XYZ file of C-alpha atoms in Angstrom:
151
model
C 7.625 58.243 13.839
C 8.323 56.058 16.892
C 4.577 55.395 17.164
C 4.533 53.839 13.648
C 7.537 51.677 14.474
C 5.750 50.362 17.570
C 2.654 49.601 15.482
C 4.617 47.698 12.846
C 6.576 45.811 15.515
C 3.370 44.871 17.335
C 1.681 43.638 14.164
C 4.748 41.648 13.118
C 5.170 40.041 16.563
C 1.476 39.168 16.699
C 1.550 37.623 13.200
C 4.629 35.533 14.001
C 3.222 34.337 17.345
C -0.130 33.508 15.785
C 1.570 31.672 12.927
C 3.668 29.523 15.273
C 0.850 28.673 17.707
C -1.648 28.055 14.905
C 0.770 25.819 13.059
C 1.262 23.551 16.075
C -2.394 23.307 17.082
C -4.027 22.352 13.764
C -3.922 18.737 12.549
C -3.389 18.262 8.810
C -6.494 17.577 6.716
C -5.786 14.658 4.366
C -9.004 15.256 2.429
C -7.664 18.582 1.200
C -4.395 17.026 -0.008
C -3.744 14.180 -2.401
C -3.695 10.446 -1.718
C -1.697 8.066 -3.905
C -2.120 4.287 -3.612
C 0.534 2.042 -5.148
C -0.271 -1.674 -5.327
C 2.527 -4.147 -5.945
C 2.179 -7.896 -6.401
C 5.080 -10.233 -5.649
C 5.620 -13.577 -7.357
C 5.952 -16.478 -4.947
C 8.463 -19.175 -5.895
C 8.475 -22.498 -4.065
C 11.298 -24.921 -4.907
C 9.818 -28.268 -3.780
C 6.190 -27.991 -2.714
C 4.406 -30.920 -1.096
C 1.035 -32.005 -2.522
C -1.884 -31.677 -0.121
C -4.398 -33.836 -2.017
C -4.313 -36.405 -4.823
C -7.518 -37.176 -6.754
C -7.946 -39.792 -9.487
C -9.837 -38.133 -12.343
C -10.098 -41.042 -14.803
C -7.977 -43.757 -16.460
C -6.172 -43.572 -19.775
C -5.251 -46.581 -21.919
C -1.649 -46.214 -23.122
C 0.154 -48.318 -25.687
C 3.567 -49.530 -24.569
C 5.897 -50.987 -27.180
C 9.003 -52.973 -26.395
C 11.333 -52.457 -29.340
C 13.548 -55.478 -28.816
C 10.777 -58.055 -29.115
C 8.328 -55.914 -31.114
C 5.650 -56.662 -28.591
C 2.793 -54.239 -27.801
C 1.001 -54.057 -24.466
C -1.949 -51.796 -23.588
C -1.880 -50.521 -19.995
C -4.499 -48.513 -18.127
C -2.852 -45.604 -16.294
C -4.718 -43.427 -13.798
C -4.807 -39.698 -14.523
C -4.540 -37.834 -11.226
C -4.766 -34.260 -10.072
C -2.533 -33.008 -7.258
C -3.103 -29.796 -5.358
C -0.082 -27.943 -4.003
C -1.020 -25.266 -1.518
C 0.782 -22.835 0.744
C -0.036 -19.585 2.502
C 0.484 -17.523 -0.660
C -0.230 -19.880 -3.545
C -2.340 -22.754 -4.836
C -1.253 -24.872 -7.824
C -3.158 -27.671 -9.599
C -1.051 -30.250 -11.450
C -2.767 -33.081 -13.238
C -2.051 -36.043 -15.304
C -0.228 -38.873 -16.565
C 2.420 -36.859 -18.338
C 1.690 -34.033 -15.912
C 0.677 -30.572 -17.003
C 0.145 -27.455 -14.942
C -3.562 -26.633 -14.793
C -3.423 -23.336 -12.930
C -1.534 -21.420 -10.272
C -2.798 -18.648 -8.005
C -0.443 -16.202 -6.295
C -1.903 -14.221 -3.401
C 0.871 -11.957 -2.090
C -0.088 -8.339 -2.703
C 1.200 -5.157 -1.066
C -0.437 -1.743 -1.051
C 1.452 1.413 -0.176
C -0.572 4.521 0.578
C 1.075 7.923 0.457
C -0.992 10.810 1.755
C 0.082 14.375 1.140
C -1.761 16.616 3.563
C -2.462 20.280 3.063
C -3.003 22.457 6.106
C -5.830 24.964 6.240
C -4.825 28.515 5.364
C -6.732 30.157 8.230
C -6.626 29.259 11.923
C -7.689 30.593 15.278
C -5.063 30.577 17.965
C -3.507 32.126 21.018
C -1.583 35.293 20.255
C 0.786 37.388 22.214
C 2.705 40.514 21.433
C 2.530 44.238 21.436
C -0.659 45.832 20.163
C -2.904 48.847 20.147
C -5.483 48.880 22.947
C -7.885 51.592 24.154
C -5.116 52.703 26.534
C -2.565 52.986 23.680
C 0.159 50.546 22.689
C 0.664 47.835 25.292
C 1.746 44.201 25.476
C -1.173 41.784 25.257
C -2.113 38.124 25.170
C -5.318 37.073 23.480
C -7.118 34.972 20.912
C -6.866 35.903 17.260
C -7.247 34.784 13.676
C -4.075 33.767 11.810
C -3.394 33.501 8.102
C -0.684 31.102 6.953
C 1.580 32.951 4.530
C 4.393 30.417 4.145
C 4.556 26.636 4.577
C 7.742 24.715 5.300
């Protein structure tokens, strides 16, 4: 009976030692786990941007009426396009009676979450009490470990 207790104790000690050493020596393999990529885009708001360029596109003839004298005057007004640009945006505003042509927002964030799964089997340094040709004795050696639990 004591011989069986020594055998069980040796196997248990060897499994625990192999588990601990194998767990510390193996780097996680991301390919075996799952990778989740979350992309988020922020909206950039600029209170008073400064135009970088002004370009005259063409001229428009506008009718101006003075109501007190009932006089009509035709005036040529230039239609311009202004470009507002910053590190994260570009906006085109054009016109006489300005209208927003387009706006581009560039700020984008990507978050990558990788869940790694460790390999189930490993080879590692073991120590404990085991059966040798001379009977049960303490030993230190190299062995194969199987991961039973993960924390």
